[in-house]
Amino acid sequence: MISVEQLTVEFGGSPLFDEISFLVNPKDRIALVGKNGAGKTTLLKIFSGKQTPTKGRITIPKDLSIGYLPQHMIHNEGTTVMQEAEKAFEHITELQTEIERISQELSERTDYESDDYHRLIDKLTHDNELLQIVGSGNFYAEIEKTLLGLGFLRTDFDRQCSEFSGGWRMRIELAKILLLRPDVLLLDEPTNHLDIESIQWLENFLITCGSAIVLVSHDRAFIDAVTTRTIEISLGKIYDYNVNYSKYVQLRIERHDQQVRAYENQQKLIQETEEFIDRFRSKATKAVQVQSRIKQLNKLERLEVDLEDNSRLSLKFPPAVHSGIIPVEVEHLSKAYGSHLVLDNVGMIINRGEKVAFVGKNGEGKSTLVKCIMGEIEYSGKMKLGHNVKIGYFAQNQASLLDESKTVFETIDYVAVGDIRTKIRDILGAFMFGGEASDKKVQVLSGGERSRLAMIRLLLEPVNLLILDEPTNHLDMRSKDVLKEAIKAFDGTVIVVSHDREFLDGLVTKVYEFGNKKVREHLGGIYDFLQYKKMDSLRELEISNSLKAASETVEKVASENKLSYEARKEQNRKIRKAEKEVEDVEKQIATYESDLEAMNKQLELPEYASDSDFIMSYQKKQRELEHKMYEWEILSEEVEKLKAEVK
């Protein structure tokens, strides 16, 4: 589908990519990995047409649709959430408008034998066929399903986009892209603003959507679940692994070891050659050999080794005095913003040394309870902090509190005490501030860099209660590992508000679930909670659906008389018509399935498997089948609804 040939990108004369080549195939699910600054985002921008390479060629078929979600973007103003999501279906509304225009023109013309009239008829036929393919059904149900999956409430649909935070507006943009069902999805850190439930929904969507995916993410569990191929960008080159991230890590270690051995052997060769040149440079009898060795050195392609081996680097919190046995005790706490109740009569006890997670959808009260613990807002009920509790707090706005006049190094040196001061450069390197980056002024740092710097500063302060609100959003995997190990070794108490399952795994021993204004305690790790929650939510769903159905039946009986004979007759006519529509769609589905089965057999043959036009036709047929399946689902629900009204 997408062919990259000898691609080179230079910034200020230095190559970011140096003649890289690879192919993105249909249904590939690729993780782009590499150090910050390696060029992952740049490559996505080139694929999306927002940036051009210095040299080389990218071949993208004209009819290939691409959906691109950047890390940062300018959002549209003046629209509601629903109106913005509807833009994903503008091509349908535009097609419907064009069909209406042509139909109106044909009804007014009388030159039935003219070429122009026949051209309009052909155009109308083509547009109607195209409308059948792309789907003219009720796409609002699909919009609703997607928005709900990404964490929105139905009451949010008519709210202005400008009322939402940047993270929620990014979700709106993600919803639009997913609704477009493009052939290729380019996603740059899509989970940064999602909670755990929304991430799980997105995982399932991406695994089953049928689009090719090129993904940049620091959420290890997410990319492990979604991707099946890993492309590493390192020192201007790419290394392509046909495995998921976890298996890539193992292969990467093996490759790094080979790289180090090759580098060491080459350095030994260079040293021996230089010694030979120095020893015999002045001897005329050795002039030919010396010149030969000099040419040999000049032609030698110098090997480089990516990344220093910092696998043993560890970071420990400075020791702090013990707090009381119960650092945090909450009883009958409630909090409302005006008439909007966020927390209702919640309680919890967090013991000294416990590491707990606050999880739940955004807006369910996690940050509100943290603010109550911090004493930043008023509430009703009891909140008691234990004896001698000293809190270290990391929040998203923490970065804005840094002194902009200081350098990165000075910011950390200011709070570091004891032996840790001798390791400041190593610590900064672990968090992507190595080399000259440590001498940058805070005022020139990006938002992500400031967040990382604020995190480092917090790690060095002597506290006994750590409260971390989404601490991993701007950290790469290596930095997250350093942070995770530091927290595991911390002998104080920790509260982590996070959506990063891999980060929480093995770190927390208790999970507090926020939802429906309540807080529910779950003993065990994050994956114990997720497994339990999945089972539990299914039971709750069945119960709630049963109760809802029963309630609706009682209300219907109480509020409506039985249908009259004529009304029942008309209702039965509607049912027969709806059943006929279901039957027609079922026949179409059977035809699509039969066609796809035949095409699957053809794909086993090399000449078809390598035919891009055939593959595009195959994918188009799959999308048509998906649309018909969705249409069948809607029509079947309509039949059941009509039958229920007769009873």
XYZ file of C-alpha atoms in Angstrom:
647
model
C 0.000 0.000 0.000
C 2.558 2.585 1.118
C 6.063 2.228 -0.273
C 9.028 4.079 1.293
C 12.105 4.147 -0.941
C 15.507 5.624 -0.026
C 13.892 8.214 2.253
C 16.176 10.895 3.689
C 15.172 13.714 6.029
C 17.663 16.345 7.188
C 17.414 19.053 9.832
C 20.146 21.691 9.771
C 22.328 19.456 7.622
C 22.096 16.512 10.034
C 20.200 13.422 8.778
C 17.194 12.276 10.802
C 16.600 9.447 8.320
C 19.329 8.204 6.007
C 17.984 6.412 2.906
C 15.482 4.181 4.706
C 13.138 1.855 2.801
C 10.200 -0.304 3.869
C 6.616 -1.198 2.912
C 3.329 -0.777 4.807
C 1.067 -3.648 3.763
C -2.736 -3.963 4.031
C -3.821 -4.847 7.584
C -0.304 -4.264 8.987
C -0.422 -3.119 12.599
C 2.933 -1.422 13.106
C 4.472 0.043 16.266
C 6.992 2.803 15.546
C 9.553 2.833 18.363
C 12.769 4.661 19.174
C 14.196 7.315 21.455
C 12.517 10.700 21.712
C 13.770 12.739 18.770
C 14.477 9.649 16.641
C 11.880 10.746 14.058
C 8.704 8.778 14.837
C 6.374 11.787 14.645
C 8.219 13.116 11.584
C 7.585 9.850 9.734
C 3.857 10.009 10.533
C 3.745 13.606 9.260
C 5.388 12.543 6.000
C 2.866 9.707 5.562
C -0.006 12.153 6.154
C 1.379 14.654 3.648
C 2.062 17.337 6.261
C 5.832 17.218 5.728
C 8.046 16.458 2.748
C 11.287 14.466 2.848
C 14.650 15.899 1.787
C 15.218 13.048 -0.639
C 13.651 9.739 -1.580
C 10.132 8.751 -2.517
C 6.910 7.739 -0.792
C 4.351 6.045 -3.030
C 0.739 6.186 -1.827
C -2.163 5.033 -4.070
C -4.517 7.897 -4.992
C -7.620 6.135 -3.685
C -5.991 5.226 -0.348
C -7.664 7.013 2.584
C -5.504 8.037 5.552
C -6.588 9.131 9.026
C -3.962 10.990 11.088
C -4.159 11.794 14.808
C -1.254 14.072 15.839
C -0.054 14.617 19.402
C -0.967 18.296 19.307
C -3.500 20.027 17.111
C -5.619 23.126 16.580
C -9.253 22.290 17.309
C -12.308 23.615 15.506
C -14.500 26.096 17.345
C -18.210 26.816 17.205
C -19.474 23.217 16.923
C -20.997 20.713 19.318
C -19.494 17.289 19.948
C -22.122 15.661 17.702
C -21.687 18.225 14.922
C -17.932 17.724 14.949
C -18.307 13.926 14.841
C -20.792 14.218 11.959
C -17.989 15.694 9.833
C -16.716 12.138 9.428
C -19.750 11.528 7.198
C -19.574 14.725 5.142
C -18.834 12.641 2.051
C -22.227 10.934 2.449
C -24.195 14.149 2.935
C -22.371 15.749 0.011
C -23.200 12.723 -2.162
C -26.857 12.853 -1.112
C -26.986 16.572 -1.955
C -25.454 15.917 -5.398
C -28.006 13.129 -6.092
C -30.861 15.469 -5.160
C -29.433 18.210 -7.414
C -29.106 15.882 -10.420
C -32.591 14.422 -9.849
C -34.080 17.909 -9.722
C -32.256 18.928 -12.924
C -33.420 15.798 -14.765
C -37.030 16.437 -13.757
C -36.881 19.941 -15.254
C -35.165 19.059 -18.565
C -36.887 17.816 -21.706
C -33.889 17.085 -23.989
C -34.220 13.360 -23.362
C -32.118 12.299 -26.358
C -29.169 14.663 -25.794
C -25.712 13.471 -24.757
C -25.791 15.831 -21.794
C -29.035 14.287 -20.514
C -27.595 10.771 -20.795
C -24.411 11.953 -19.059
C -26.520 13.153 -16.124
C -28.339 9.797 -15.973
C -24.996 7.957 -15.908
C -23.757 10.298 -13.166
C -26.931 9.734 -11.131
C -26.611 5.949 -11.499
C -22.954 6.051 -10.482
C -23.642 8.262 -7.453
C -26.527 6.067 -6.290
C -24.333 2.978 -6.554
C -21.600 4.761 -4.643
C -24.094 5.781 -1.968
C -25.125 2.146 -1.589
C -21.485 1.205 -1.080
C -20.509 3.902 1.437
C -23.820 3.550 3.244
C -26.732 5.934 3.481
C -28.177 4.411 6.620
C -28.503 5.929 10.041
C -24.884 6.714 10.905
C -25.889 8.503 14.115
C -25.999 5.147 15.901
C -22.392 4.541 14.860
C -21.377 8.021 16.049
C -23.083 7.417 19.380
C -21.403 4.030 19.847
C -17.966 5.507 19.136
C -18.371 8.564 21.377
C -19.662 6.418 24.250
C -16.752 4.015 23.761
C -14.306 6.915 24.113
C -15.873 7.977 27.411
C -18.421 10.651 26.438
C -21.889 10.748 27.960
C -25.042 11.257 25.894
C -25.501 14.562 27.708
C -22.143 15.665 26.234
C -23.275 15.321 22.613
C -24.918 18.769 22.412
C -22.217 20.574 24.398
C -19.846 22.942 22.605
C -16.400 21.471 21.890
C -14.874 24.610 23.418
C -16.263 23.557 26.829
C -13.961 20.519 26.917
C -10.307 20.291 27.900
C -7.596 19.657 25.316
C -7.558 15.947 26.171
C -11.296 15.532 25.617
C -11.158 17.519 22.374
C -8.429 15.146 21.227
C -10.929 12.330 21.859
C -13.444 14.080 19.588
C -10.833 14.193 16.831
C -10.020 10.518 17.427
C -13.737 9.666 17.152
C -13.932 11.446 13.762
C -10.937 9.528 12.460
C -12.256 6.156 13.655
C -15.682 6.852 12.141
C -14.077 7.537 8.759
C -12.780 3.943 8.740
C -9.728 4.941 6.649
C -7.510 2.398 4.904
C -4.557 3.531 7.056
C -4.654 4.901 10.613
C -1.689 7.016 11.780
C -1.910 7.451 15.565
C 0.612 9.490 17.565
C 0.252 8.754 21.309
C -3.543 8.131 21.162
C -3.808 6.874 24.782
C -2.320 9.926 26.512
C -5.762 11.363 27.252
C -7.769 8.141 27.673
C -8.774 6.291 30.844
C -8.355 2.531 31.224
C -11.855 1.626 30.011
C -11.539 3.851 26.924
C -8.121 2.375 26.144
C -9.587 -1.135 26.286
C -12.397 -0.046 23.959
C -9.863 1.503 21.550
C -7.745 -1.677 21.684
C -10.694 -3.832 20.631
C -11.672 -1.364 17.905
C -8.189 -1.254 16.372
C -7.732 -5.024 16.497
C -10.983 -5.616 14.588
C -11.250 -2.518 12.358
C -9.417 -3.973 9.338
C -7.388 -0.821 8.649
C -3.619 -0.783 8.449
C -2.230 0.938 11.561
C 1.004 2.815 12.191
C 1.158 3.609 15.886
C 3.424 5.592 18.202
C 2.781 4.934 21.892
C 4.636 4.618 25.177
C 1.858 2.425 26.624
C 3.530 -0.991 26.480
C 0.401 -3.038 27.177
C -1.517 -1.113 24.514
C 1.003 -1.561 21.705
C 1.539 -5.210 22.699
C -2.191 -5.851 22.333
C -2.697 -3.865 19.120
C 0.452 -4.274 16.997
C 2.040 -7.303 15.337
C 5.049 -5.625 13.702
C 7.672 -3.303 15.215
C 9.805 -0.799 13.309
C 12.606 0.745 15.365
C 14.144 4.060 14.280
C 17.728 4.394 15.498
C 20.588 6.627 14.366
C 18.875 7.434 11.074
C 18.280 3.763 10.190
C 15.307 1.469 10.651
C 15.182 -2.076 11.979
C 12.074 -4.009 10.990
C 10.825 -6.822 13.259
C 7.792 -8.894 12.291
C 6.794 -9.343 15.964
C 4.972 -7.388 18.677
C 6.754 -5.082 21.114
C 7.582 -7.614 23.861
C 9.249 -10.000 21.425
C 10.984 -7.064 19.740
C 12.582 -6.079 23.079
C 14.194 -9.519 23.343
C 15.430 -9.391 19.740
C 16.618 -5.801 20.257
C 18.854 -6.884 23.151
C 20.386 -9.600 20.964
C 20.951 -7.107 18.137
C 22.473 -4.580 20.534
C 24.918 -7.203 21.817
C 25.921 -8.017 18.224
C 26.219 -4.291 17.511
C 28.519 -3.792 20.503
C 30.751 -6.734 19.498
C 30.999 -5.459 15.908
C 31.800 -1.947 17.176
C 34.502 -3.236 19.527
C 36.069 -5.346 16.757
C 36.073 -2.365 14.414
C 37.629 -0.098 17.064
C 40.366 -2.694 17.562
C 40.984 -2.771 13.782
C 41.092 1.039 13.609
C 43.542 1.216 16.519
C 45.863 -1.405 14.967
C 45.713 0.343 11.581
C 46.484 3.759 13.082
C 49.397 2.294 15.057
C 50.787 0.769 11.841
C 50.471 4.125 10.021
C 52.190 6.038 12.854
C 54.997 3.479 13.148
C 55.922 3.306 9.456
C 54.851 6.734 8.170
C 58.451 7.972 7.904
C 59.874 4.802 6.304
C 60.104 4.972 2.497
C 60.079 1.175 2.150
C 56.629 1.059 3.797
C 55.122 4.057 1.932
C 52.875 1.900 -0.284
C 51.530 -0.094 2.670
C 50.993 3.097 4.718
C 49.023 4.768 1.900
C 46.989 1.590 1.456
C 46.088 1.565 5.173
C 45.165 5.273 5.081
C 42.800 4.648 2.139
C 41.390 1.653 3.996
C 40.587 3.842 7.023
C 39.040 6.583 4.885
C 36.740 4.111 3.139
C 35.733 2.372 6.361
C 32.066 2.895 7.287
C 32.231 3.684 10.980
C 29.851 1.676 13.136
C 27.814 3.319 15.887
C 26.166 1.820 18.927
C 22.774 3.216 19.893
C 22.144 3.970 23.563
C 24.531 3.626 26.427
C 23.952 0.556 28.534
C 22.061 2.108 31.429
C 20.173 -1.042 32.347
C 21.669 -0.954 35.838
C 20.824 2.682 36.436
C 18.552 2.965 39.439
C 16.966 5.876 41.230
C 16.001 5.835 44.889
C 13.907 8.269 46.823
C 15.724 9.937 49.701
C 14.723 8.470 53.080
C 11.905 10.300 54.862
C 10.586 10.085 58.398
C 7.775 7.599 59.045
C 4.217 8.850 58.983
C 1.416 7.579 61.191
C 0.097 4.042 60.642
C -2.854 5.411 58.632
C -1.669 8.289 56.416
C -5.102 8.798 54.772
C -8.526 8.124 56.308
C -11.761 9.156 54.553
C -15.276 8.782 56.055
C -18.654 9.823 54.596
C -17.004 12.332 52.271
C -19.170 14.085 49.685
C -18.324 16.792 47.192
C -20.540 18.753 44.822
C -19.812 21.558 42.399
C -23.016 23.575 42.634
C -25.863 21.131 41.939
C -23.512 18.579 40.333
C -22.670 15.843 42.859
C -19.281 14.250 42.116
C -18.597 12.128 45.225
C -21.327 10.820 47.515
C -20.609 9.437 50.987
C -17.309 7.747 50.077
C -14.836 6.203 52.471
C -11.381 4.604 52.403
C -8.413 3.791 54.613
C -4.908 3.803 53.121
C -2.288 2.236 55.384
C 1.339 3.255 55.667
C 3.488 1.729 52.922
C 0.560 0.810 50.653
C 0.725 1.590 46.963
C -2.773 2.091 45.561
C -4.272 3.090 42.205
C -7.203 5.434 41.570
C -8.912 4.320 38.334
C -12.148 5.068 36.527
C -13.501 7.143 33.693
C -12.534 10.799 33.497
C -14.912 13.029 35.429
C -15.780 10.385 38.054
C -14.011 12.189 40.914
C -10.425 10.876 41.030
C -8.765 14.295 40.826
C -11.480 15.760 43.057
C -10.620 13.335 45.875
C -6.913 14.071 45.381
C -7.669 17.789 45.802
C -9.605 16.963 48.987
C -6.579 15.056 50.338
C -4.350 18.006 49.422
C -6.721 20.410 51.216
C -7.206 22.456 48.047
C -11.032 22.346 48.021
C -13.843 22.196 50.568
C -16.023 19.102 51.103
C -18.447 17.567 53.591
C -17.522 14.556 55.711
C -14.224 13.539 57.270
C -10.728 13.611 55.770
C -7.920 12.821 58.186
C -4.200 12.765 57.403
C -1.961 10.715 59.691
C 0.755 12.018 61.995
C 3.802 13.569 60.310
C 2.512 13.064 56.751
C 4.520 14.970 54.162
C 2.972 14.933 50.683
C 4.762 15.002 47.363
C 2.252 15.835 44.613
C 2.625 15.592 40.849
C -0.166 17.007 38.699
C -0.389 18.149 35.100
C -0.048 21.811 36.077
C 3.070 21.031 38.111
C 5.214 21.891 35.104
C 3.924 25.473 35.070
C 5.343 26.069 38.565
C 8.987 25.584 37.500
C 11.374 28.557 37.615
C 11.850 29.466 33.941
C 15.101 31.334 34.566
C 16.933 28.183 35.739
C 18.542 25.535 33.537
C 17.453 21.900 33.629
C 20.529 20.991 35.688
C 20.056 23.914 38.123
C 16.399 22.957 38.670
C 17.393 19.501 39.891
C 20.583 20.576 41.664
C 18.477 23.016 43.724
C 16.445 20.217 45.382
C 18.961 17.333 45.347
C 20.643 16.501 48.657
C 23.358 14.078 49.761
C 24.983 11.495 47.497
C 22.271 11.875 44.865
C 23.914 15.139 43.747
C 26.797 13.170 42.244
C 24.337 11.308 39.993
C 22.315 14.247 38.652
C 23.732 13.903 35.119
C 22.869 10.173 35.059
C 19.338 10.846 36.325
C 18.775 13.576 33.743
C 20.040 11.221 31.029
C 17.563 8.543 32.109
C 14.769 11.071 31.622
C 15.972 12.254 28.180
C 17.943 15.311 29.375
C 21.395 13.954 28.565
C 24.299 15.967 27.173
C 23.596 19.558 26.123
C 19.889 19.210 26.986
C 20.743 19.550 30.690
C 21.961 23.115 30.044
C 18.717 24.268 28.392
C 16.712 26.977 30.118
C 13.317 25.842 31.433
C 11.651 28.628 29.433
C 12.550 26.935 26.110
C 11.304 23.469 27.094
C 8.144 21.976 25.594
C 5.196 21.047 27.793
C 6.228 17.382 27.797
C 9.825 18.215 28.731
C 8.641 20.410 31.600
C 6.431 17.605 32.894
C 9.392 15.217 32.918
C 11.553 17.766 34.712
C 8.863 18.337 37.348
C 8.694 14.572 37.857
C 12.465 14.325 38.409
C 12.358 17.150 40.938
C 9.569 15.433 42.849
C 11.555 12.179 42.962
C 14.339 13.912 44.868
C 12.244 15.521 47.610
C 12.053 13.749 51.019
C 8.333 12.882 51.352
C 6.419 9.940 52.812
C 3.151 10.194 50.813
C 3.430 10.397 47.027
C 0.374 11.400 44.991
C 0.982 11.046 41.241
C -1.681 12.175 38.758
C -1.025 10.588 35.317
C 2.764 10.583 35.817
C 3.642 8.598 32.666
C 1.944 10.636 29.928
C 5.173 12.188 28.642
C 7.689 9.515 29.630
C 9.166 6.988 27.227
C 9.342 3.332 28.232
C 12.868 3.480 29.610
C 12.065 6.507 31.793
C 8.850 4.842 32.984
C 10.842 1.775 34.020
C 13.218 3.970 36.045
C 10.267 5.715 37.714
C 8.439 2.445 38.393
C 11.445 0.839 40.052
C 11.969 3.949 42.172
C 8.355 3.860 43.385
C 8.521 0.109 44.088
C 11.595 0.685 46.267
C 9.991 3.681 48.021
C 9.164 2.807 51.635
C 6.423 5.428 51.936
C 2.804 5.465 50.783
C 1.804 6.006 47.150
C -1.431 7.004 45.399
C -1.241 6.743 41.590
C -3.934 8.118 39.291
C -3.109 6.421 35.993
C -4.473 4.719 32.875
C -1.190 2.912 32.151
C -1.813 -0.748 32.997
C 1.765 -1.846 32.339
C 3.050 0.843 34.691
C 0.566 -0.128 37.429
C 1.188 -3.865 37.025
C 3.372 -5.133 39.858
C 3.371 -1.662 41.426
C 0.022 -1.377 43.240
C -1.605 -3.874 45.586
C -5.001 -2.191 45.873
C -7.270 -0.496 43.328
C -9.942 2.098 44.096
C -12.555 2.236 41.342
C -14.382 5.560 40.896
C -17.836 5.490 39.302
C -21.437 6.610 39.858
C -20.291 9.038 42.590
C -18.963 6.107 44.654
C -15.532 4.625 45.334
C -15.166 0.849 45.451
C -12.126 -0.957 46.887
C -10.564 -3.928 45.043
C -7.752 -5.887 46.676
C -5.013 -7.118 44.333
C -3.123 -5.742 41.353
C -4.422 -3.905 38.300
C -4.882 -7.045 36.178
C -6.790 -8.751 39.019
C -9.082 -5.721 39.009
C -9.507 -5.690 35.226
C -10.343 -9.394 35.122
C -12.851 -9.011 37.941
C -14.337 -5.838 36.493
C -14.948 -7.453 33.133
C -16.957 -10.276 34.700
C -18.685 -7.981 37.137
C -19.686 -5.406 34.544
C -21.284 -8.138 32.380
C -23.458 -9.253 35.274
C -24.376 -5.660 36.066
C -25.188 -5.041 32.409
C -27.520 -8.046 32.298
C -29.229 -7.004 35.528
C -29.595 -3.365 34.496
C -30.962 -4.327 31.064
C -33.492 -6.682 32.640
C -34.614 -4.051 35.126
C -34.825 -1.450 32.387
C -36.895 -3.735 30.154
C -39.220 -4.605 33.032
C -39.610 -0.958 33.969
C -40.389 0.062 30.396
C -43.001 -2.725 30.104
C -44.764 -1.623 33.305
C -44.792 1.999 32.170
C -46.169 1.019 28.743
C -49.011 -1.029 30.251
C -49.852 1.716 32.718
C -49.820 4.565 30.230
C -51.248 3.047 27.006
C -54.419 1.200 26.060
C -54.245 -1.814 23.759
C -53.930 -1.030 20.107
C -57.187 -0.872 18.185
C -57.879 -3.391 15.409
C -56.992 -0.895 12.674
C -53.857 0.205 14.471
C -52.816 -3.439 14.966
C -53.439 -4.130 11.270
C -51.252 -1.188 10.281
C -48.561 -2.307 12.744
C -48.537 -5.825 11.255
C -48.106 -4.307 7.780
C -45.043 -2.376 9.058
C -43.650 -5.575 10.605
C -43.994 -7.504 7.308
C -42.268 -4.682 5.435
C -39.436 -4.536 7.992
C -39.031 -8.327 7.899
C -38.794 -8.177 4.081
C -36.024 -5.562 4.387
C -34.160 -7.826 6.841
C -34.552 -10.754 4.445
C -33.190 -8.697 1.518
C -30.175 -7.595 3.529
C -29.527 -11.198 4.632
C -29.412 -12.251 0.965
C -26.952 -9.436 0.210
C -24.807 -10.505 3.187
C -24.789 -14.101 1.901
C -23.614 -12.848 -1.507
C -20.825 -10.756 0.041
C -19.695 -13.692 2.197
C -19.666 -15.987 -0.833
C -17.627 -13.452 -2.843
C -15.151 -12.989 0.010
C -14.760 -16.740 0.435
C -13.839 -17.022 -3.242
C -11.439 -14.085 -2.971
C -9.815 -15.663 0.101
C -8.986 -18.717 -1.994
C -7.551 -16.465 -4.714
C -5.361 -14.722 -2.110
C -3.609 -18.027 -1.529
C -2.162 -17.687 -5.031
C 1.002 -15.523 -5.356
C -0.275 -13.529 -8.352
C -3.302 -12.319 -6.351
C -1.507 -11.868 -2.996
C 0.873 -9.361 -4.609
C -1.804 -7.595 -6.710
C -2.489 -4.261 -4.950
C -5.672 -3.611 -7.005
C -7.059 -7.013 -6.035
C -6.228 -6.414 -2.366
C -7.912 -2.991 -2.447
C -10.990 -4.615 -4.016
C -10.922 -7.279 -1.307
C -10.783 -4.655 1.463
C -13.595 -2.684 -0.180
C -15.737 -5.834 -0.244
C -15.001 -6.393 3.464
C -16.108 -2.855 4.314
C -19.296 -3.335 2.304
C -20.002 -6.527 4.256
C -19.387 -4.719 7.570
C -21.853 -2.015 6.524
C -24.486 -4.595 5.571
C -23.994 -6.422 8.882
C -24.507 -3.138 10.710
C -27.595 -2.389 8.551
C -28.965 -5.873 9.359
C -28.451 -5.199 13.072
C -30.395 -1.912 12.923
C -33.233 -3.396 10.843
C -33.509 -6.463 13.118
C -33.779 -4.208 16.161
C -36.545 -2.277 14.373
C -38.479 -5.528 13.752
C -38.210 -6.508 17.422
C -39.332 -3.028 18.450
C -42.383 -3.166 16.160
C -43.334 -6.638 17.418
C -43.028 -5.495 21.031
C -45.481 -2.647 20.355
C -48.145 -5.132 19.193
C -47.939 -7.299 22.323
